[in-house]
Amino acid sequence: MVLCGIPTGDAEIGDFYPIRPECQADVPKTRFRPRAGKTLSARRWHAAFSEDGHLDIAKVLRRIQRGGVHPAIKGLVWEFLLGCFDPNSTFEDRNEIRQRRREQYNNWKAECKEMCPIIGSGSFIKTPVIGDDGHPITDSDEGWHASDVVIDKKVLQWMLTLHQIGLDVVRTDQSLEFYQNEVNSAKLWDILAVYSWVDMDIGYMQGMNDICSPMVILLENDADAYWCFEHAMRRLRENFRTSTTSIGVQTQLSTLSQVIKTVDPKLHQHLEDLDGGEYLFAFRMLMVLFRREFSFVDSLYLWELMWAMEYNPNIFTMYEESKEADEEEEKEVAAPASNNKQQLQQYGKFERKYVQTGITDQHSALSIFLVASILEAKNKKILKEAKGLDDVVQILGDATGNLDAKKVCQEALKIHKKYLSQAKK
């Protein structure tokens, strides 16, 4: 069977994400394997739609939480998990939305191309073409040069990031054959460049390339990949907000500290004694959602498990109503009318607990509890062997190379349940 040009059937994982031969020995071992009866297959996915296109999201979530998503349909499924589409919409509804979004992306891309003609050319910038003063750098070794002095501060700020995006792009998932083609790397650069122009409040920060890369690989149309990334960033954008006094993930690190203090006070005290009470050693895990701690394939599997477990059936409505909605309005939209069992099945396991307990002020991302589960798995070793923060980093580094994504999620749910029970007291 072939789906969207990709073989399904008994294809090996390596057929979907080929690794360069010279990198085979250096990449982490992949644990994920599609399992019949557990993994969401292309057949099960198509069967979950009604004749006019309504998706049985409860059935899909159960399957994903059991065994992930088959590589042949990951991109299509992710669009729903990330709230790009409403499961209650029809095929026609989604086609209209997709077309409108493609036009919007192409308009933004054209706007960027007017300022930087290399956008959309299949190539990208890796060295500065403009200085901090807005004057073109005439000795730049790129194929394109700015011709005029840039006066507009917004344009200047954006153009100063373009080569930095390029430097990160050339380091992104370079073990994969996909990025041996410069056109594919340029597609990643285009999307990140357009995003940094559209969301000027956040702009571009290192790590966004790691979040965006899988979308570029999974979704052939660059506009669809952009919107999938944009929706992922709605969850993660605050991670990338930095100032002179704080880092973006500081709130999550503070919550992680509170979680460990609640569920394992002895471990928390030991970390405090090592001057690690701010949990900065978990910065990278939270920043890029464990992309460096798992193989490429396993990180995708982990993401879809997380998103399925965090799924809220109102996510599409919440996003579409307004980006500017304040926290109270979002809570009101997110809250179900009742704890009706059928209605609850449309929530992921993690999100469902908040609905059932009614605890909203403790709402935290599942990723925080994933870090907590990793710390708990190495509790004894940290308590016994860690004499400094370097030791903690080393112990966690050794552990993450051998993690099972599904087990980590299961343990995270247990810690979450324990934490909520303590929070209610």
CSV table of C-alpha atoms in Angstrom, one decimal:
chain,number,residue,atom,x,y,z
A,1,MET,CA,0.0,0.0,0.0
A,2,VAL,CA,1.2,3.5,-0.7
A,3,LEU,CA,-0.1,6.6,1.1
A,4,CYS,CA,0.8,10.1,-0.2
A,5,GLY,CA,3.8,8.6,-2.0
A,6,ILE,CA,5.0,6.8,1.2
A,7,PRO,CA,5.0,3.0,1.5
A,8,THR,CA,3.0,1.7,4.4
A,9,GLY,CA,2.6,-2.0,5.0
A,10,ASP,CA,5.7,-3.6,6.4
A,11,ALA,CA,8.1,-0.7,5.7
A,12,GLU,CA,10.9,-0.4,8.2
A,13,ILE,CA,11.3,2.8,10.2
A,14,GLY,CA,14.5,3.5,8.4
A,15,ASP,CA,12.6,3.7,5.1
A,16,PHE,CA,10.7,6.7,6.4
A,17,TYR,CA,13.6,8.6,7.9
A,18,PRO,CA,16.7,7.4,6.2
A,19,ILE,CA,20.0,8.0,8.1
A,20,ARG,CA,23.2,8.9,6.3
A,21,PRO,CA,25.4,5.7,6.2
A,22,GLU,CA,28.3,7.5,7.8
A,23,CYS,CA,26.1,8.5,10.7
A,24,GLN,CA,24.6,5.1,11.5
A,25,ALA,CA,27.0,4.4,14.3
A,26,ASP,CA,26.6,7.7,16.1
A,27,VAL,CA,22.8,8.1,16.3
A,28,PRO,CA,20.9,6.9,19.4
A,29,LYS,CA,19.2,3.5,19.2
A,30,THR,CA,15.5,3.7,18.2
A,31,ARG,CA,13.0,1.9,20.4
A,32,PHE,CA,9.8,2.8,18.7
A,33,ARG,CA,8.3,0.2,16.3
A,34,PRO,CA,4.7,0.3,14.9
A,35,ARG,CA,2.7,-2.5,16.6
A,36,ALA,CA,-0.4,-4.1,15.0
A,37,GLY,CA,-3.4,-3.6,17.3
A,38,LYS,CA,-1.7,-0.8,19.2
A,39,THR,CA,-0.2,1.8,16.8
A,40,LEU,CA,-2.6,4.1,14.9
A,41,SER,CA,-2.3,2.7,11.4
A,42,ALA,CA,-3.4,4.3,8.1
A,43,ARG,CA,-6.3,2.0,7.9
A,44,ARG,CA,-7.5,2.7,11.5
A,45,TRP,CA,-7.0,6.5,10.8
A,46,HIS,CA,-9.2,6.5,7.7
A,47,ALA,CA,-11.8,4.4,9.4
A,48,ALA,CA,-12.1,6.9,12.2
A,49,PHE,CA,-13.7,9.5,9.8
A,50,SER,CA,-17.4,9.6,9.0
A,51,GLU,CA,-18.6,9.9,5.5
A,52,ASP,CA,-18.5,13.7,5.5
A,53,GLY,CA,-15.3,13.9,7.5
A,54,HIS,CA,-16.1,14.1,11.2
A,55,LEU,CA,-13.3,12.5,13.2
A,56,ASP,CA,-13.9,10.1,16.1
A,57,ILE,CA,-11.2,11.8,18.2
A,58,ALA,CA,-11.8,9.6,21.3
A,59,LYS,CA,-11.0,6.4,19.3
A,60,VAL,CA,-7.9,8.0,17.8
A,61,LEU,CA,-6.6,9.2,21.2
A,62,ARG,CA,-7.0,5.8,22.7
A,63,ARG,CA,-5.0,4.2,19.9
A,64,ILE,CA,-2.2,6.9,20.0
A,65,GLN,CA,-1.9,6.6,23.8
A,66,ARG,CA,-1.5,2.9,23.4
A,67,GLY,CA,1.1,2.8,20.6
A,68,GLY,CA,1.8,6.1,18.8
A,69,VAL,CA,1.2,6.9,15.2
A,70,HIS,CA,2.4,5.0,12.1
A,71,PRO,CA,5.0,7.1,10.2
A,72,ALA,CA,3.0,7.2,7.0
A,73,ILE,CA,0.3,9.4,8.6
A,74,LYS,CA,2.1,11.3,11.4
A,75,GLY,CA,1.8,14.7,9.8
A,76,LEU,CA,-1.9,14.4,9.1
A,77,VAL,CA,-2.6,13.2,12.7
A,78,TRP,CA,-0.4,15.9,14.2
A,79,GLU,CA,-2.4,18.6,12.6
A,80,PHE,CA,-5.4,17.4,14.7
A,81,LEU,CA,-3.4,16.8,17.9
A,82,LEU,CA,-2.0,20.4,17.7
A,83,GLY,CA,-5.4,22.0,17.1
A,84,CYS,CA,-5.0,22.9,13.4
A,85,PHE,CA,-8.3,21.3,12.7
A,86,ASP,CA,-11.5,20.6,14.6
A,87,PRO,CA,-12.4,16.9,14.8
A,88,ASN,CA,-16.1,18.0,14.4
A,89,SER,CA,-15.4,19.7,11.0
A,90,THR,CA,-16.1,18.1,7.6
A,91,PHE,CA,-13.6,17.4,4.8
A,92,GLU,CA,-15.0,20.5,3.0
A,93,ASP,CA,-14.5,22.6,6.1
A,94,ARG,CA,-10.9,21.6,6.4
A,95,ASN,CA,-10.2,22.0,2.7
A,96,GLU,CA,-11.4,25.6,3.0
A,97,ILE,CA,-9.3,26.3,6.1
A,98,ARG,CA,-6.2,24.7,4.5
A,99,GLN,CA,-6.6,26.7,1.4
A,100,ARG,CA,-7.0,29.9,3.4
A,101,ARG,CA,-3.9,29.2,5.5
A,102,ARG,CA,-1.8,28.4,2.4
A,103,GLU,CA,-2.8,31.7,0.9
A,104,GLN,CA,-1.9,33.5,4.1
A,105,TYR,CA,1.5,31.8,4.4
A,106,ASN,CA,2.3,32.5,0.7
A,107,ASN,CA,1.4,36.2,1.3
A,108,TRP,CA,3.7,36.4,4.3
A,109,LYS,CA,6.4,34.6,2.4
A,110,ALA,CA,6.0,37.1,-0.5
A,111,GLU,CA,6.2,39.9,1.9
A,112,CYS,CA,9.5,38.5,3.3
A,113,LYS,CA,10.8,37.9,-0.2
A,114,GLU,CA,10.5,41.6,-1.0
A,115,MET,CA,12.8,42.3,1.9
A,116,CYS,CA,15.1,39.3,1.2
A,117,PRO,CA,14.9,37.9,-2.3
A,118,ILE,CA,16.6,34.7,-1.3
A,119,ILE,CA,13.4,33.6,0.5
A,120,GLY,CA,11.8,30.8,-1.5
A,121,SER,CA,14.8,30.4,-3.8
A,122,GLY,CA,15.8,26.9,-2.5
A,123,SER,CA,18.9,28.4,-0.9
A,124,PHE,CA,19.5,30.3,2.4
A,125,ILE,CA,21.7,32.7,4.3
A,126,LYS,CA,24.5,31.6,6.6
A,127,THR,CA,26.5,34.8,7.0
A,128,PRO,CA,25.4,38.3,7.8
A,129,VAL,CA,24.4,40.4,4.9
A,130,ILE,CA,23.6,43.5,6.9
A,131,GLY,CA,25.2,45.2,9.9
A,132,ASP,CA,23.7,46.5,13.2
A,133,ASP,CA,23.6,50.0,11.7
A,134,GLY,CA,21.4,48.8,8.8
A,135,HIS,CA,24.2,49.1,6.2
A,136,PRO,CA,24.8,46.2,3.7
A,137,ILE,CA,27.9,44.1,4.3
A,138,THR,CA,29.6,44.2,0.9
A,139,ASP,CA,32.1,41.4,1.6
A,140,SER,CA,29.4,38.9,2.6
A,141,ASP,CA,30.0,35.5,1.0
A,142,GLU,CA,26.3,34.9,0.4
A,143,GLY,CA,24.9,34.9,-3.1
A,144,TRP,CA,22.6,37.8,-2.3
A,145,HIS,CA,23.5,41.2,-0.9
A,146,ALA,CA,21.3,43.9,0.6
A,147,SER,CA,21.2,46.9,-1.8
A,148,ASP,CA,19.9,49.6,0.4
A,149,VAL,CA,20.4,50.9,4.0
A,150,VAL,CA,17.6,49.5,6.2
A,151,ILE,CA,16.0,52.2,8.3
A,152,ASP,CA,12.9,50.4,9.6
A,153,LYS,CA,13.8,48.9,13.0
A,154,LYS,CA,11.4,46.0,12.6
A,155,VAL,CA,12.9,45.0,9.2
A,156,LEU,CA,16.4,45.5,10.5
A,157,GLN,CA,15.7,43.3,13.6
A,158,TRP,CA,14.3,40.6,11.3
A,159,MET,CA,17.2,40.7,8.8
A,160,LEU,CA,19.8,40.5,11.5
A,161,THR,CA,18.4,37.1,12.5
A,162,LEU,CA,18.4,35.5,9.1
A,163,HIS,CA,22.0,34.2,9.1
A,164,GLN,CA,21.6,33.0,12.6
A,165,ILE,CA,18.6,30.9,11.5
A,166,GLY,CA,20.8,29.6,8.7
A,167,LEU,CA,23.6,28.6,11.0
A,168,ASP,CA,21.1,26.6,13.1
A,169,VAL,CA,19.5,25.0,10.0
A,170,VAL,CA,22.8,23.5,8.9
A,171,ARG,CA,23.1,21.8,12.3
A,172,THR,CA,19.6,20.5,12.3
A,173,ASP,CA,19.1,16.7,12.1
A,174,GLN,CA,22.1,16.4,9.9
A,175,SER,CA,22.2,12.6,10.4
A,176,LEU,CA,19.1,12.4,8.2
A,177,GLU,CA,19.4,12.0,4.4
A,178,PHE,CA,16.5,14.4,4.1
A,179,TYR,CA,18.7,17.4,4.9
A,180,GLN,CA,21.5,16.4,2.5
A,181,ASN,CA,19.2,18.2,-0.1
A,182,GLU,CA,19.7,21.9,0.3
A,183,VAL,CA,16.2,22.6,-1.0
A,184,ASN,CA,14.9,20.8,2.1
A,185,SER,CA,17.1,22.8,4.4
A,186,ALA,CA,16.0,26.0,2.6
A,187,LYS,CA,12.4,25.0,3.3
A,188,LEU,CA,13.1,24.8,7.0
A,189,TRP,CA,14.9,28.2,6.8
A,190,ASP,CA,12.0,29.8,4.9
A,191,ILE,CA,9.5,28.7,7.5
A,192,LEU,CA,11.6,29.9,10.5
A,193,ALA,CA,12.3,33.2,8.7
A,194,VAL,CA,8.6,33.8,8.0
A,195,TYR,CA,7.6,32.8,11.5
A,196,SER,CA,10.1,35.2,13.0
A,197,TRP,CA,8.7,38.0,10.9
A,198,VAL,CA,5.1,37.2,11.7
A,199,ASP,CA,5.6,36.7,15.5
A,200,MET,CA,8.0,39.6,16.0
A,201,ASP,CA,7.3,39.6,19.7
A,202,ILE,CA,9.2,36.3,20.1
A,203,GLY,CA,11.2,36.4,16.8
A,204,TYR,CA,13.6,33.5,16.4
A,205,MET,CA,15.5,31.7,19.1
A,206,GLN,CA,17.8,28.7,18.9
A,207,GLY,CA,15.8,25.5,19.5
A,208,MET,CA,12.9,26.5,17.2
A,209,ASN,CA,14.7,24.7,14.4
A,210,ASP,CA,14.5,21.5,16.4
A,211,ILE,CA,10.7,21.9,16.9
A,212,CYS,CA,10.1,22.9,13.3
A,213,SER,CA,12.2,20.2,11.6
A,214,PRO,CA,9.9,17.2,12.0
A,215,MET,CA,7.0,19.3,10.5
A,216,VAL,CA,9.1,20.0,7.4
A,217,ILE,CA,9.9,16.3,7.1
A,218,LEU,CA,6.3,15.0,7.7
A,219,LEU,CA,4.3,17.6,5.7
A,220,GLU,CA,5.2,18.0,2.1
A,221,ASN,CA,3.5,21.4,1.6
A,222,ASP,CA,5.6,24.1,3.2
A,223,ALA,CA,2.5,26.1,4.2
A,224,ASP,CA,1.0,23.1,6.0
A,225,ALA,CA,4.3,22.6,7.7
A,226,TYR,CA,4.4,26.2,8.7
A,227,TRP,CA,0.9,26.1,10.3
A,228,CYS,CA,1.7,22.8,12.1
A,229,PHE,CA,4.8,24.5,13.5
A,230,GLU,CA,2.9,27.6,14.4
A,231,HIS,CA,0.4,25.6,16.4
A,232,ALA,CA,3.2,23.8,18.2
A,233,MET,CA,4.7,27.1,19.0
A,234,ARG,CA,1.4,28.3,20.6
A,235,ARG,CA,2.2,25.8,23.3
A,236,LEU,CA,5.9,26.5,23.4
A,237,ARG,CA,6.4,30.1,22.5
A,238,GLU,CA,6.8,31.3,26.1
A,239,ASN,CA,9.7,28.9,26.4
A,240,PHE,CA,11.6,31.2,24.0
A,241,ARG,CA,10.7,34.5,25.6
A,242,THR,CA,13.8,35.8,27.3
A,243,SER,CA,14.8,39.1,29.0
A,244,THR,CA,17.8,40.4,30.8
A,245,THR,CA,16.4,39.0,34.1
A,246,SER,CA,14.7,35.7,33.1
A,247,ILE,CA,14.7,32.8,30.7
A,248,GLY,CA,11.6,31.6,28.9
A,249,VAL,CA,11.3,28.2,30.7
A,250,GLN,CA,11.8,29.7,34.2
A,251,THR,CA,8.1,29.3,35.0
A,252,GLN,CA,8.2,25.6,34.1
A,253,LEU,CA,11.4,25.1,36.0
A,254,SER,CA,9.8,26.6,39.1
A,255,THR,CA,6.8,24.3,38.6
A,256,LEU,CA,9.1,21.3,38.3
A,257,SER,CA,10.8,22.4,41.6
A,258,GLN,CA,7.4,22.5,43.2
A,259,VAL,CA,6.4,19.1,41.8
A,260,ILE,CA,9.5,17.4,43.1
A,261,LYS,CA,9.3,19.2,46.4
A,262,THR,CA,5.7,17.8,46.8
A,263,VAL,CA,6.2,14.2,45.6
A,264,ASP,CA,9.8,13.6,46.7
A,265,PRO,CA,10.9,16.2,49.3
A,266,LYS,CA,14.1,14.2,50.1
A,267,LEU,CA,15.3,14.4,46.5
A,268,HIS,CA,14.3,18.1,46.3
A,269,GLN,CA,16.3,18.9,49.4
A,270,HIS,CA,19.3,17.1,48.1
A,271,LEU,CA,19.2,19.1,44.9
A,272,GLU,CA,18.8,22.3,46.9
A,273,ASP,CA,21.9,21.3,48.9
A,274,LEU,CA,23.8,21.0,45.6
A,275,ASP,CA,22.6,24.5,44.6
A,276,GLY,CA,20.3,22.9,42.0
A,277,GLY,CA,17.0,24.0,43.4
A,278,GLU,CA,16.3,26.1,40.3
A,279,TYR,CA,16.5,22.9,38.2
A,280,LEU,CA,18.5,24.6,35.4
A,281,PHE,CA,19.9,21.2,34.5
A,282,ALA,CA,16.4,20.5,33.0
A,283,PHE,CA,16.5,23.6,30.8
A,284,ARG,CA,17.2,21.8,27.5
A,285,MET,CA,14.7,19.0,28.0
A,286,LEU,CA,11.9,21.5,28.5
A,287,MET,CA,13.1,24.0,25.9
A,288,VAL,CA,13.1,21.6,22.9
A,289,LEU,CA,10.8,18.8,24.2
A,290,PHE,CA,13.5,16.1,24.7
A,291,ARG,CA,14.7,16.3,21.1
A,292,ARG,CA,18.3,15.8,22.3
A,293,GLU,CA,17.5,13.0,24.8
A,294,PHE,CA,15.9,10.6,22.3
A,295,SER,CA,16.5,9.4,18.8
A,296,PHE,CA,14.7,11.3,16.0
A,297,VAL,CA,12.0,8.6,15.7
A,298,ASP,CA,11.5,8.2,19.5
A,299,SER,CA,11.2,12.0,20.0
A,300,LEU,CA,8.4,12.1,17.4
A,301,TYR,CA,6.8,9.2,19.3
A,302,LEU,CA,7.2,10.9,22.6
A,303,TRP,CA,5.6,14.2,21.2
A,304,GLU,CA,2.5,12.5,19.8
A,305,LEU,CA,2.1,10.6,23.1
A,306,MET,CA,2.3,13.9,25.0
A,307,TRP,CA,0.0,15.7,22.7
A,308,ALA,CA,-2.6,12.9,22.7
A,309,MET,CA,-2.5,12.8,26.5
A,310,GLU,CA,-2.8,16.6,26.8
A,311,TYR,CA,-5.5,16.8,24.1
A,312,ASN,CA,-8.4,19.1,24.8
A,313,PRO,CA,-11.4,18.8,22.4
A,314,ASN,CA,-11.8,22.6,22.6
A,315,ILE,CA,-8.3,23.4,21.4
A,316,PHE,CA,-9.3,24.4,17.9
A,317,THR,CA,-12.0,26.8,19.2
A,318,MET,CA,-9.6,28.2,21.8
A,319,TYR,CA,-7.0,29.0,19.1
A,320,GLU,CA,-9.4,30.3,16.5
A,321,GLU,CA,-11.4,32.6,18.8
A,322,SER,CA,-8.5,34.9,19.7
A,323,LYS,CA,-4.8,34.8,20.3
A,324,GLU,CA,-5.4,37.7,22.7
A,325,ALA,CA,-7.9,35.9,24.9
A,326,ASP,CA,-6.9,36.2,28.6
A,327,GLU,CA,-6.4,33.3,30.8
A,328,GLU,CA,-9.8,33.3,32.4
A,329,GLU,CA,-11.5,33.3,29.0
A,330,GLU,CA,-9.4,30.4,27.9
A,331,LYS,CA,-10.4,28.4,31.0
A,332,GLU,CA,-14.0,29.1,30.4
A,333,VAL,CA,-13.8,27.8,26.8
A,334,ALA,CA,-11.7,24.8,27.9
A,335,ALA,CA,-14.1,23.7,30.7
A,336,PRO,CA,-16.7,21.1,29.7
A,337,ALA,CA,-20.3,21.4,30.6
A,338,SER,CA,-20.2,18.2,32.6
A,339,ASN,CA,-18.1,15.2,33.5
A,340,ASN,CA,-20.1,13.1,31.1
A,341,LYS,CA,-18.2,9.9,30.4
A,342,GLN,CA,-18.5,10.1,26.6
A,343,GLN,CA,-17.4,13.8,26.7
A,344,LEU,CA,-14.4,12.9,28.9
A,345,GLN,CA,-13.2,10.4,26.4
A,346,GLN,CA,-12.5,13.2,24.0
A,347,TYR,CA,-9.8,14.5,26.4
A,348,GLY,CA,-6.3,13.0,26.7
A,349,LYS,CA,-5.5,11.0,29.9
A,350,PHE,CA,-3.4,13.9,31.3
A,351,GLU,CA,-5.9,16.7,30.5
A,352,ARG,CA,-8.8,14.5,31.7
A,353,LYS,CA,-7.4,14.6,35.3
A,354,TYR,CA,-7.7,18.4,35.5
A,355,VAL,CA,-11.3,18.2,34.2
A,356,GLN,CA,-12.2,15.5,36.8
A,357,THR,CA,-10.5,17.2,39.7
A,358,GLY,CA,-11.5,20.7,38.8
A,359,ILE,CA,-8.0,22.0,39.6
A,360,THR,CA,-7.1,24.7,37.1
A,361,ASP,CA,-4.6,26.9,39.0
A,362,GLN,CA,-2.2,24.0,39.1
A,363,HIS,CA,-2.3,23.4,35.3
A,364,SER,CA,1.1,22.4,34.0
A,365,ALA,CA,2.5,20.9,30.9
A,366,LEU,CA,3.0,17.2,30.8
A,367,SER,CA,6.7,17.8,29.8
A,368,ILE,CA,7.3,19.0,33.4
A,369,PHE,CA,6.1,15.6,34.8
A,370,LEU,CA,8.2,13.8,32.2
A,371,VAL,CA,11.3,15.5,33.6
A,372,ALA,CA,10.0,14.6,37.1
A,373,SER,CA,9.6,10.9,36.1
A,374,ILE,CA,13.2,10.9,34.8
A,375,LEU,CA,14.5,12.4,38.0
A,376,GLU,CA,12.4,9.8,40.0
A,377,ALA,CA,13.8,7.0,37.9
A,378,LYS,CA,17.3,8.1,39.0
A,379,ASN,CA,16.4,9.0,42.5
A,380,LYS,CA,18.6,6.6,44.3
A,381,LYS,CA,21.6,7.2,42.1
A,382,ILE,CA,21.3,11.0,42.5
A,383,LEU,CA,21.0,10.8,46.3
A,384,LYS,CA,23.9,8.4,46.5
A,385,GLU,CA,26.4,9.6,43.9
A,386,ALA,CA,25.6,13.2,43.1
A,387,LYS,CA,28.1,15.5,44.9
A,388,GLY,CA,27.6,18.4,42.6
A,389,LEU,CA,25.4,19.6,39.7
A,390,ASP,CA,27.8,18.2,37.2
A,391,ASP,CA,27.1,14.8,38.6
A,392,VAL,CA,23.4,15.3,38.3
A,393,VAL,CA,23.8,16.4,34.7
A,394,GLN,CA,26.0,13.3,34.0
A,395,ILE,CA,23.5,10.9,35.7
A,396,LEU,CA,20.6,12.3,33.7
A,397,GLY,CA,22.6,12.3,30.5
A,398,ASP,CA,23.4,8.6,30.9
A,399,ALA,CA,19.8,7.9,31.7
A,400,THR,CA,18.2,9.7,28.8
A,401,GLY,CA,20.1,7.7,26.2
A,402,ASN,CA,18.3,4.6,27.3
A,403,LEU,CA,14.8,5.9,28.0
A,404,ASP,CA,11.6,4.2,26.8
A,405,ALA,CA,9.2,7.0,25.7
A,406,LYS,CA,6.0,5.1,26.6
A,407,LYS,CA,7.3,4.1,30.1
A,408,VAL,CA,8.4,7.7,30.8
A,409,CYS,CA,4.9,8.9,29.9
A,410,GLN,CA,3.2,6.3,32.1
A,411,GLU,CA,5.4,7.2,35.1
A,412,ALA,CA,4.8,10.9,34.4
A,413,LEU,CA,1.0,10.2,34.7
A,414,LYS,CA,1.5,8.5,38.0
A,415,ILE,CA,3.5,11.4,39.4
A,416,HIS,CA,0.9,13.8,38.0
A,417,LYS,CA,-1.9,11.9,39.8
A,418,LYS,CA,0.1,11.9,43.1
A,419,TYR,CA,0.9,15.6,42.7
A,420,LEU,CA,-2.8,16.5,42.1
A,421,SER,CA,-3.9,14.5,45.2
A,422,GLN,CA,-1.3,16.4,47.3
A,423,ALA,CA,-2.4,19.7,45.8
A,424,LYS,CA,-6.0,19.1,46.8
A,425,LYS,CA,-5.1,18.7,50.5
